[in-house]
XYZ file of C-alpha atoms in Angstrom:
655
model
C 0.000 0.000 0.000
C 1.338 3.406 -0.977
C 1.558 5.641 2.093
C -0.526 8.804 2.102
C 1.751 11.788 1.520
C 2.156 14.381 4.229
C 1.900 18.157 3.924
C 1.876 21.058 6.374
C -1.523 21.588 7.928
C -3.513 24.302 6.207
C -1.991 23.574 2.777
C -3.814 20.344 1.970
C -5.505 20.372 -1.464
C -9.261 20.358 -1.022
C -12.272 20.245 -3.352
C -14.324 22.033 -0.681
C -14.002 25.665 -1.712
C -15.883 28.591 -0.215
C -18.380 28.788 -3.079
C -19.282 25.129 -2.618
C -19.704 25.598 1.133
C -21.951 28.625 0.561
C -24.077 26.828 -2.029
C -24.603 23.940 0.386
C -25.620 26.136 3.320
C -29.268 25.775 2.246
C -31.457 24.428 5.034
C -35.178 23.671 4.732
C -37.344 25.002 7.542
C -40.897 25.589 8.767
C -42.150 22.409 7.109
C -45.887 21.797 7.028
C -48.524 19.518 5.564
C -51.229 20.870 3.274
C -53.564 17.948 2.792
C -51.462 15.257 1.114
C -48.815 17.786 0.086
C -45.732 18.846 2.058
C -44.462 22.436 1.919
C -41.444 24.129 3.470
C -39.315 27.275 3.385
C -35.904 27.080 1.716
C -33.170 29.704 1.344
C -31.537 30.768 -1.906
C -28.058 32.224 -1.162
C -27.419 32.722 -4.882
C -30.526 34.942 -5.047
C -29.402 37.346 -2.367
C -30.548 35.097 0.454
C -34.192 35.033 -0.684
C -36.414 32.466 1.020
C -38.936 30.664 -1.105
C -41.706 28.138 -0.544
C -41.064 24.640 -1.881
C -44.014 22.403 -2.702
C -43.917 18.596 -2.807
C -46.954 17.008 -4.387
C -48.199 13.510 -3.444
C -46.423 11.943 -6.431
C -43.062 13.235 -5.227
C -42.584 16.185 -7.587
C -40.735 18.993 -5.792
C -41.006 22.539 -7.150
C -40.124 26.075 -6.123
C -43.619 27.434 -5.574
C -42.900 31.163 -5.325
C -40.589 32.818 -7.856
C -38.466 35.887 -7.203
C -38.880 38.516 -5.931
C -41.204 36.924 -3.349
C -39.266 36.377 -0.126
C -41.042 34.329 2.557
C -39.648 35.725 5.788
C -40.773 37.984 8.609
C -38.843 40.023 11.157
C -40.908 39.436 14.294
C -38.425 39.545 17.220
C -35.876 40.239 14.409
C -35.128 36.497 14.289
C -38.391 35.828 12.495
C -41.134 33.329 13.157
C -43.142 30.879 11.119
C -43.862 32.903 7.943
C -46.584 30.863 6.263
C -49.653 28.717 6.727
C -51.973 26.987 4.291
C -55.113 24.931 4.060
C -56.234 22.352 1.526
C -59.603 23.061 -0.107
C -62.030 20.763 -1.851
C -61.800 22.752 -5.070
C -59.343 25.260 -6.456
C -56.257 23.944 -4.755
C -54.730 25.147 -1.466
C -54.906 28.625 0.009
C -51.541 29.920 1.245
C -50.946 32.904 3.520
C -47.375 34.182 3.935
C -45.317 37.207 4.936
C -43.132 38.923 2.351
C -39.756 40.165 3.614
C -39.621 43.351 1.541
C -42.691 44.994 3.084
C -43.537 42.585 5.943
C -47.155 42.407 4.791
C -49.315 39.297 4.912
C -50.333 37.974 1.491
C -52.943 35.429 0.424
C -52.186 33.258 -2.578
C -53.871 30.487 -4.521
C -50.919 28.652 -6.086
C -53.086 26.724 -8.561
C -54.674 29.900 -9.891
C -53.395 32.561 -12.251
C -53.572 35.554 -9.907
C -50.470 36.770 -8.041
C -50.421 36.970 -4.230
C -52.686 39.717 -2.896
C -51.968 41.773 0.246
C -54.021 41.277 3.391
C -52.393 43.849 5.697
C -51.343 47.485 5.373
C -47.929 49.112 5.511
C -47.195 51.334 8.497
C -44.663 54.199 8.259
C -44.010 54.071 12.022
C -40.647 52.633 13.112
C -40.286 49.025 12.009
C -43.896 48.965 10.816
C -46.301 46.038 11.148
C -45.003 42.457 11.297
C -46.897 39.161 11.379
C -45.918 35.613 12.378
C -47.120 32.175 13.518
C -50.326 32.213 11.508
C -53.301 29.851 11.632
C -56.358 29.910 9.372
C -59.654 30.221 11.274
C -62.782 30.495 9.142
C -62.520 33.563 6.935
C -59.608 35.035 8.930
C -55.981 34.351 9.672
C -55.036 34.593 13.356
C -51.426 35.379 14.195
C -48.994 37.463 16.209
C -48.919 41.149 15.320
C -45.751 43.058 16.221
C -46.531 46.746 15.860
C -44.076 49.599 16.196
C -45.489 52.628 17.959
C -42.503 54.942 17.543
C -39.133 55.310 15.814
C -37.005 53.366 18.314
C -36.373 49.613 18.488
C -38.095 49.427 21.889
C -41.244 51.269 20.749
C -43.210 48.122 20.085
C -46.291 46.199 21.212
C -47.474 42.673 20.433
C -50.927 41.138 20.345
C -52.723 38.194 18.828
C -54.702 39.594 15.915
C -57.298 38.445 13.378
C -56.841 39.527 9.753
C -59.712 39.116 7.249
C -58.885 36.960 4.233
C -61.007 39.127 1.936
C -58.337 41.861 1.892
C -60.428 44.307 3.895
C -57.424 45.236 6.024
C -54.966 45.633 3.127
C -55.153 49.409 3.457
C -57.005 49.717 6.743
C -55.295 49.004 10.068
C -58.634 49.382 11.882
C -59.966 46.307 10.062
C -57.476 44.136 11.982
C -59.167 42.779 15.111
C -57.037 42.468 18.260
C -57.824 39.317 20.224
C -55.579 39.961 23.246
C -55.238 43.100 25.312
C -51.531 43.780 24.809
C -50.734 43.555 28.532
C -48.027 40.973 27.851
C -44.944 42.139 25.994
C -44.607 38.865 24.097
C -47.117 36.293 22.828
C -47.061 33.276 20.540
C -49.626 32.530 17.894
C -52.935 31.054 19.082
C -53.826 27.372 19.023
C -57.610 26.943 18.657
C -59.076 23.809 20.251
C -60.418 21.052 17.969
C -64.012 22.073 18.717
C -63.277 25.750 18.129
C -64.477 26.875 21.556
C -61.138 27.760 23.172
C -57.693 29.052 22.282
C -54.317 28.605 23.978
C -51.034 30.472 23.592
C -47.901 31.433 25.501
C -47.017 34.841 26.943
C -44.137 36.398 28.850
C -42.719 39.775 29.814
C -39.445 41.597 30.269
C -36.945 40.906 31.735
C -37.574 37.198 31.154
C -36.640 35.373 27.995
C -38.981 32.539 26.956
C -36.559 29.903 28.300
C -36.645 31.641 31.694
C -40.383 31.704 32.282
C -43.592 31.792 30.253
C -47.308 31.541 30.965
C -49.710 29.177 29.241
C -52.799 31.318 28.581
C -56.258 30.078 27.655
C -59.471 31.839 26.606
C -62.954 30.962 25.486
C -63.794 31.882 21.886
C -67.116 33.707 21.712
C -68.220 35.273 18.472
C -64.690 35.159 17.129
C -63.316 36.950 20.190
C -61.420 35.872 23.302
C -63.186 35.889 26.673
C -62.294 34.861 30.239
C -58.575 34.807 29.512
C -56.465 33.255 32.266
C -53.126 31.565 32.988
C -53.274 27.818 33.658
C -49.568 26.902 33.793
C -46.123 28.433 33.986
C -44.715 31.548 35.572
C -41.436 33.401 36.142
C -39.472 30.239 36.956
C -41.122 27.774 34.572
C -40.606 27.751 30.838
C -43.432 26.368 28.721
C -41.909 26.027 25.257
C -44.928 24.848 23.259
C -48.635 24.182 23.687
C -51.050 22.179 21.524
C -54.528 20.712 21.943
C -55.079 16.964 22.124
C -58.085 15.455 20.410
C -59.788 14.857 23.785
C -59.792 18.575 24.634
C -56.879 18.490 27.058
C -53.751 20.551 26.578
C -50.295 19.215 25.772
C -47.376 21.351 26.886
C -43.593 21.040 26.923
C -42.579 22.560 30.269
C -39.348 22.435 32.258
C -40.945 22.314 35.722
C -38.894 19.133 36.404
C -35.643 20.755 35.283
C -36.129 19.282 31.814
C -38.535 20.238 29.035
C -40.800 17.198 29.413
C -44.171 16.710 27.771
C -47.168 17.150 30.089
C -50.922 16.774 29.773
C -52.589 19.835 31.303
C -56.146 20.177 32.536
C -57.397 23.410 30.904
C -59.721 24.087 33.831
C -57.573 23.569 36.912
C -54.099 23.548 35.382
C -53.110 20.181 36.861
C -50.176 18.799 34.857
C -49.177 15.153 34.421
C -45.750 14.253 33.053
C -46.331 11.877 30.135
C -42.752 10.632 29.817
C -40.555 11.604 32.747
C -36.947 11.578 31.525
C -33.810 13.613 31.988
C -34.139 14.594 28.356
C -35.441 17.604 26.510
C -38.782 17.387 24.667
C -38.627 21.115 23.911
C -36.114 23.874 23.412
C -35.487 27.617 23.369
C -38.226 29.602 21.643
C -36.032 31.742 19.416
C -38.585 31.653 16.594
C -42.361 31.745 17.001
C -44.001 28.683 15.543
C -41.284 26.217 16.570
C -42.769 22.751 17.150
C -41.056 19.969 19.081
C -44.170 17.791 19.224
C -47.406 17.319 17.328
C -50.541 15.350 18.321
C -51.502 12.535 15.961
C -54.851 11.070 15.002
C -55.794 8.378 17.490
C -54.133 10.002 20.494
C -50.433 9.274 19.918
C -47.929 12.151 19.934
C -44.910 12.618 17.672
C -42.075 14.080 19.745
C -38.518 15.268 19.396
C -36.485 14.300 22.438
C -32.964 13.672 23.637
C -29.900 14.742 25.586
C -27.935 17.109 23.398
C -29.165 15.970 19.999
C -32.719 14.926 19.200
C -34.497 11.808 17.987
C -37.962 11.562 16.474
C -40.256 9.262 18.408
C -43.912 8.405 18.830
C -45.229 8.582 22.385
C -48.226 6.718 23.729
C -49.472 9.142 26.412
C -51.518 6.459 28.133
C -48.603 4.067 28.779
C -45.603 6.385 28.526
C -44.040 4.067 25.931
C -41.834 5.954 23.480
C -40.774 4.294 20.207
C -38.103 6.035 18.122
C -38.028 6.104 14.348
C -35.134 4.188 12.838
C -32.677 6.182 10.754
C -29.300 7.916 10.733
C -30.539 11.332 11.851
C -28.959 12.823 14.987
C -30.465 16.307 14.818
C -34.026 17.487 14.229
C -35.173 21.063 13.854
C -38.279 22.126 15.861
C -40.430 21.963 12.743
C -42.755 18.983 13.087
C -46.122 18.654 11.413
C -48.497 15.774 10.710
C -51.318 14.711 8.428
C -53.131 11.561 9.437
C -50.498 8.922 10.266
C -47.695 10.817 8.487
C -45.228 12.958 10.420
C -42.850 15.324 8.635
C -39.800 17.139 9.959
C -36.337 18.444 9.106
C -33.352 16.336 10.136
C -29.599 15.910 9.606
C -26.739 13.633 10.592
C -22.923 13.854 10.728
C -22.849 12.623 7.114
C -25.875 14.463 5.695
C -27.178 18.009 5.721
C -30.702 18.957 6.762
C -33.415 17.317 4.662
C -37.175 16.827 4.853
C -38.030 13.462 6.425
C -41.386 11.693 6.623
C -42.333 9.032 9.170
C -45.245 6.698 8.498
C -46.432 5.793 11.988
C -48.335 2.764 10.668
C -45.184 1.036 9.412
C -42.505 2.817 11.449
C -40.678 3.611 8.226
C -38.894 6.950 7.929
C -37.613 8.249 4.608
C -36.313 11.418 2.998
C -38.966 13.059 0.829
C -37.535 16.528 0.116
C -34.403 18.666 -0.016
C -32.534 15.373 -0.274
C -28.875 15.487 0.654
C -26.529 14.855 -2.223
C -22.804 14.639 -1.703
C -21.324 17.788 -3.214
C -17.849 16.248 -2.906
C -16.375 12.888 -2.056
C -17.451 12.305 1.594
C -13.859 11.368 2.390
C -13.110 15.116 2.407
C -15.907 15.954 4.846
C -15.455 16.299 8.576
C -16.576 13.523 10.896
C -17.484 15.133 14.224
C -17.191 13.288 17.509
C -19.461 14.274 20.417
C -17.370 14.557 23.559
C -17.679 15.665 27.161
C -14.713 17.474 28.703
C -13.890 18.397 32.279
C -14.146 22.134 32.777
C -13.355 24.376 35.713
C -14.157 22.773 39.084
C -14.797 19.498 37.262
C -17.999 20.648 35.564
C -19.007 18.909 32.335
C -18.492 20.746 29.053
C -20.062 19.344 25.895
C -18.399 19.777 22.511
C -18.155 18.389 18.988
C -14.600 17.788 17.811
C -13.840 17.767 14.077
C -10.274 16.497 13.456
C -8.529 17.280 10.156
C -9.620 14.855 7.429
C -8.382 14.458 3.862
C -7.712 11.200 1.974
C -4.833 12.785 0.074
C -2.749 14.122 2.948
C -1.691 13.364 6.488
C -0.147 15.479 9.226
C 3.662 15.372 9.012
C 5.601 13.731 11.818
C 6.469 16.268 14.483
C 3.617 18.620 13.582
C 0.331 19.094 15.422
C -2.646 20.577 13.572
C -3.992 24.041 14.313
C -7.474 24.126 15.823
C -10.309 26.644 15.713
C -12.514 26.715 18.833
C -16.024 27.814 17.875
C -18.470 29.444 20.307
C -22.109 29.356 19.184
C -24.495 32.287 19.261
C -27.485 32.796 21.464
C -25.907 32.311 23.953
C -28.944 30.150 24.796
C -28.473 27.776 21.911
C -26.487 24.785 20.754
C -24.401 23.658 17.800
C -25.931 20.608 16.039
C -24.009 17.403 15.362
C -24.519 17.580 11.611
C -22.615 17.788 8.355
C -21.426 21.335 7.699
C -19.279 22.091 4.656
C -18.142 25.347 6.233
C -16.377 23.214 8.818
C -15.151 20.770 6.168
C -13.647 23.786 4.384
C -11.143 23.911 7.239
C -10.815 20.264 8.256
C -10.135 19.170 4.657
C -7.193 21.583 4.640
C -5.692 20.222 7.838
C -7.250 22.588 10.387
C -9.272 21.050 13.220
C -12.472 22.571 14.570
C -14.007 22.196 18.035
C -17.586 23.404 18.527
C -18.209 24.059 22.212
C -21.681 23.795 23.715
C -20.583 25.707 26.790
C -22.538 26.122 30.018
C -25.666 28.026 29.075
C -26.361 25.833 26.057
C -29.674 24.083 25.581
C -30.277 20.376 25.281
C -28.764 19.411 28.627
C -31.418 20.486 31.138
C -32.230 23.720 32.937
C -29.344 23.493 35.421
C -26.786 23.345 32.595
C -28.596 26.175 30.834
C -28.533 28.358 33.924
C -24.801 28.005 34.536
C -24.500 31.140 32.473
C -26.885 33.143 34.642
C -24.910 36.176 35.769
C -21.764 34.594 34.309
C -21.859 35.420 30.608
C -18.345 36.286 29.592
C -16.965 34.049 32.344
C -18.374 30.507 32.098
C -18.518 30.499 28.288
C -14.926 31.730 28.061
C -13.753 29.182 30.636
C -15.545 26.288 28.936
C -14.101 27.124 25.519
C -10.656 27.357 27.092
C -11.142 24.003 28.847
C -11.820 22.276 25.521
C -8.822 23.944 23.863
C -6.526 23.023 26.754
C -7.771 19.427 26.771
C -7.077 19.019 23.054
C -3.572 20.370 23.602
C -3.001 18.070 26.595
C -4.143 15.084 24.517
C -1.600 15.910 21.823
C -4.373 16.618 19.317
C -3.893 20.374 18.810
C -0.886 22.660 18.438
C -0.792 24.966 21.490
C 0.859 27.716 19.412
C -1.820 27.592 16.698
C -5.172 27.920 18.406
C -7.873 30.299 17.178
C -11.266 31.192 18.584
C -14.300 32.068 16.485
C -17.925 32.996 17.054
C -20.867 35.002 15.787
C -23.364 37.170 17.686
C -23.165 36.017 21.328
C -20.313 33.781 20.178
C -18.561 36.959 19.033
C -18.805 38.245 22.611
C -17.216 35.014 23.849
C -14.529 35.281 21.181
C -13.657 38.865 22.055
C -13.440 38.162 25.779
C -11.456 34.977 25.122
C -8.873 37.104 23.326
C -8.912 39.763 26.040
C -8.804 37.543 29.138
C -6.711 34.514 28.111
C -3.416 33.974 26.341
C -4.490 30.701 24.706
C -5.290 31.918 21.240
C -3.049 33.219 18.482
C -5.935 34.999 16.732
C -9.708 35.191 16.525
C -12.631 35.702 14.133
C -15.680 37.689 15.230
C -18.871 37.676 13.163
C -21.542 40.352 13.872
C -20.524 40.255 17.567
C -22.351 41.426 20.670
C -19.886 43.872 22.217
C -21.752 46.352 24.443
C -24.825 44.758 26.080
C -24.830 47.465 28.721
C -26.506 49.623 26.063
C -29.205 47.099 25.181
C -31.934 48.411 27.481
C -31.336 51.909 26.088
C -32.051 50.997 22.477
C -28.683 49.437 21.649
C -30.375 46.314 20.285
C -33.846 45.061 19.397
C -36.671 44.718 21.895
C -36.688 40.911 22.198
C -33.221 40.793 23.814
C -33.117 44.294 25.279
C -33.385 43.013 28.876
C -31.497 39.746 28.314
C -28.442 41.217 30.007
C -30.223 41.184 33.377
C -30.132 37.384 33.517
C -26.899 36.912 31.598
C -24.799 39.378 33.582
C -26.768 41.443 36.067
C -26.853 45.211 36.204
C -25.961 47.477 33.272
C -22.919 48.660 35.213
C -21.550 45.128 35.497
C -22.316 44.578 31.826
C -20.318 47.622 30.856
C -17.427 46.547 33.063
C -17.382 43.171 31.318
C -17.848 44.703 27.871
C -15.264 43.648 25.254
C -15.173 47.242 24.062
C -13.874 48.287 27.466
C -11.424 45.365 27.429
C -10.220 46.079 23.899
C -6.878 47.223 25.240
C -6.292 43.742 26.628
C -6.451 42.088 23.201
C -2.898 41.400 22.069
C -3.367 39.161 19.013
C -4.693 39.746 15.475
C -8.383 39.377 14.776
C -10.847 39.443 11.888
C -14.127 41.317 12.324
C -17.059 40.570 9.961
C -20.194 42.715 10.167
C -23.474 43.287 8.324
C -24.289 46.961 8.017
C -28.044 46.381 8.358
C -27.836 44.415 11.613
C -30.542 45.479 14.115
C -29.443 42.967 16.784
C -25.714 43.733 17.014
C -25.407 47.124 15.302
C -22.388 47.865 13.129
C -21.492 50.837 15.312
C -20.185 48.468 17.981
C -17.895 46.615 15.565
C -16.665 49.931 14.222
C -15.722 50.995 17.760
C -13.711 47.812 18.261
C -11.944 48.305 14.920
C -11.089 51.908 15.855
C -9.741 50.810 19.232
C -7.496 48.254 17.522
C -6.293 50.851 15.019
C -5.477 53.342 17.769
C -3.267 50.741 19.464
C -1.664 49.517 16.253
C -3.077 46.019 16.742
C -3.193 43.981 13.515
C -6.805 43.437 12.490
C -9.156 43.364 9.519
C -12.678 44.789 9.463
C -14.963 43.699 6.626
C -18.434 45.240 6.461
C -21.173 44.033 4.123
C -23.943 46.201 2.668
C -27.390 44.644 2.753
C -26.514 41.989 5.334
C -28.178 41.771 8.715
C -27.723 39.486 11.699
C -26.428 36.331 10.055
C -25.159 36.371 6.505
C -27.492 35.217 3.715
C -25.916 36.169 0.389
C -23.639 33.737 -1.408
C -20.992 36.371 -2.138
C -20.875 37.378 1.531
C -20.592 33.785 2.717
C -17.721 33.195 0.296
C -15.848 36.354 1.240
C -16.249 35.689 4.972
C -15.036 32.093 4.745
C -12.042 32.945 2.597
C -11.096 35.848 4.855
C -11.178 33.565 7.897
C -8.866 31.041 6.218
C -6.585 33.867 5.102
C -6.301 35.079 8.703
C -5.233 31.635 9.902
C -2.778 31.295 7.011
C -1.148 34.573 7.895
C -0.993 33.998 11.645
C -0.205 30.274 11.591
C 2.355 30.609 8.815
C 1.085 28.578 5.877
C 0.113 29.395 2.302
C -3.591 29.258 1.492
C -3.576 28.612 -2.237
C -6.362 30.239 -4.239
C -7.526 32.465 -1.384
C -7.047 36.257 -1.461
C -4.570 37.469 1.105
C -6.023 39.293 4.078
C -4.557 42.690 4.724
C -4.242 43.433 8.425
C -4.412 47.089 9.399
C -2.157 48.336 12.183
């Protein structure tokens, strides 16, 4: 056997270029059944990040249902919520209602007809205008969340559940929109009408809580198309109810973390008594970053399709009477909170370490699960793709730290004797979130070149119970930094990573962790920050959007402490080069903060690069931006770690 040739890490020839990684960043989402059809939202990076609706007919034909310029996305909470709903009709094909990103209006559309989508809601010139999410069709109306700006600032906003007539009567008339809730709660989810149409349930919460801190399960009688006798039946400041649905028998099903884990409970809508249907130290829910997320769905006959697990998720079918849970067979290790069902068929979006996210259908009669849409196809030989390993490391004081380790992998090259590979430690955003154990060509872009990647699900991450999630309470910028460092130090101690060639990278909240990792440790030779959170002490004063404006109170404490911990105030402690990537239209982490960090580096003569992108917001969507960002990150590591990155533009570092 001919030995595999060696080459310095970072220089390995790879077919995974940045354009390929960007083209394969497409992820289906917000899947739903429309009669026998399955629909979902899918991004188009090559079309400026447009999101379209994809339609799969019963015979298997899969088509892009909405052509450009239609863009199916809303900006509720700035992270968006479920942007569409639909209903099958006996004649004339389905009726679809969706939000269009350009004007944030609701539109009604009959895809089997000749007419274009027609607007249902007006445009408001006030602040961020009118936004709509998490819709459900009820008679001749669509009920949903209305986010309405009342002034020019990001905090001048109110939210209610509203009813919009399908006849277009509100297209130019805000007064034709009926408000179903009183607006006393700052945040609400979309309503869930009961099967008999007599009651509605939803979730609500208020500042300073985030939905994973504490929510209320609200219920009301429906009388004449209006809500009456509204009351709270479950939840509160210290209990997070992540999702609520009605069972066929008129009881409520709710994923609540009252046990320390998001377990599925049956709730009496009258007295609020809750019975745990499957008591496990696993999560049957998750953080409600986007309205309309669904971790479970009731099935005909009384069974419940659920997503559950420790860390990753499996799809299972739960018998609520016996507590027996049977998982669907298949390779998938991650499921998005996007379940829906029609009869015995359950559909969702799932991925594995060897496949990207695809639309999967489970037939509960046979137990067979299969891919039915957005099917993964190997863009390159899988031998060049990373193979992550889920690991648990010992952090400070012996606490567990969960991470996914992606060693370098390339069939054409091996690490030379006497060399250890560089490693990039990645901190996820949120910070209440988690990195999935799934194929990601952006990671393979590095691992196929001889650069390892470690994704750290630091204390504060979801998927591991409330206690793990709350390790970050008051300790953001401390625990996350320590946990990332613990993983880096362990990889060095194991002889897996080169201690002189460690980098740290993160976006949004991960950018905060990256900046403080550079400022408070001497582990890393450089860092990459994408649209970072840098000054949360300003959040409550309009320095970010309303949804997270009080988040700092649980993450850190008082605004004074937040400012003391701010990376902008610690900028003078950063001693190594960094790359800063920022969208100029970012309402969550405004560009002004990144510009301040870049100026501080320039004033001190610290090598750095600041790349700003017109038309990009919080999270990059355009193919050209994704390519430029990925190539710039590799160029930074090439320059700092001392290797040649062939075919990648050099990165100029300002001093």
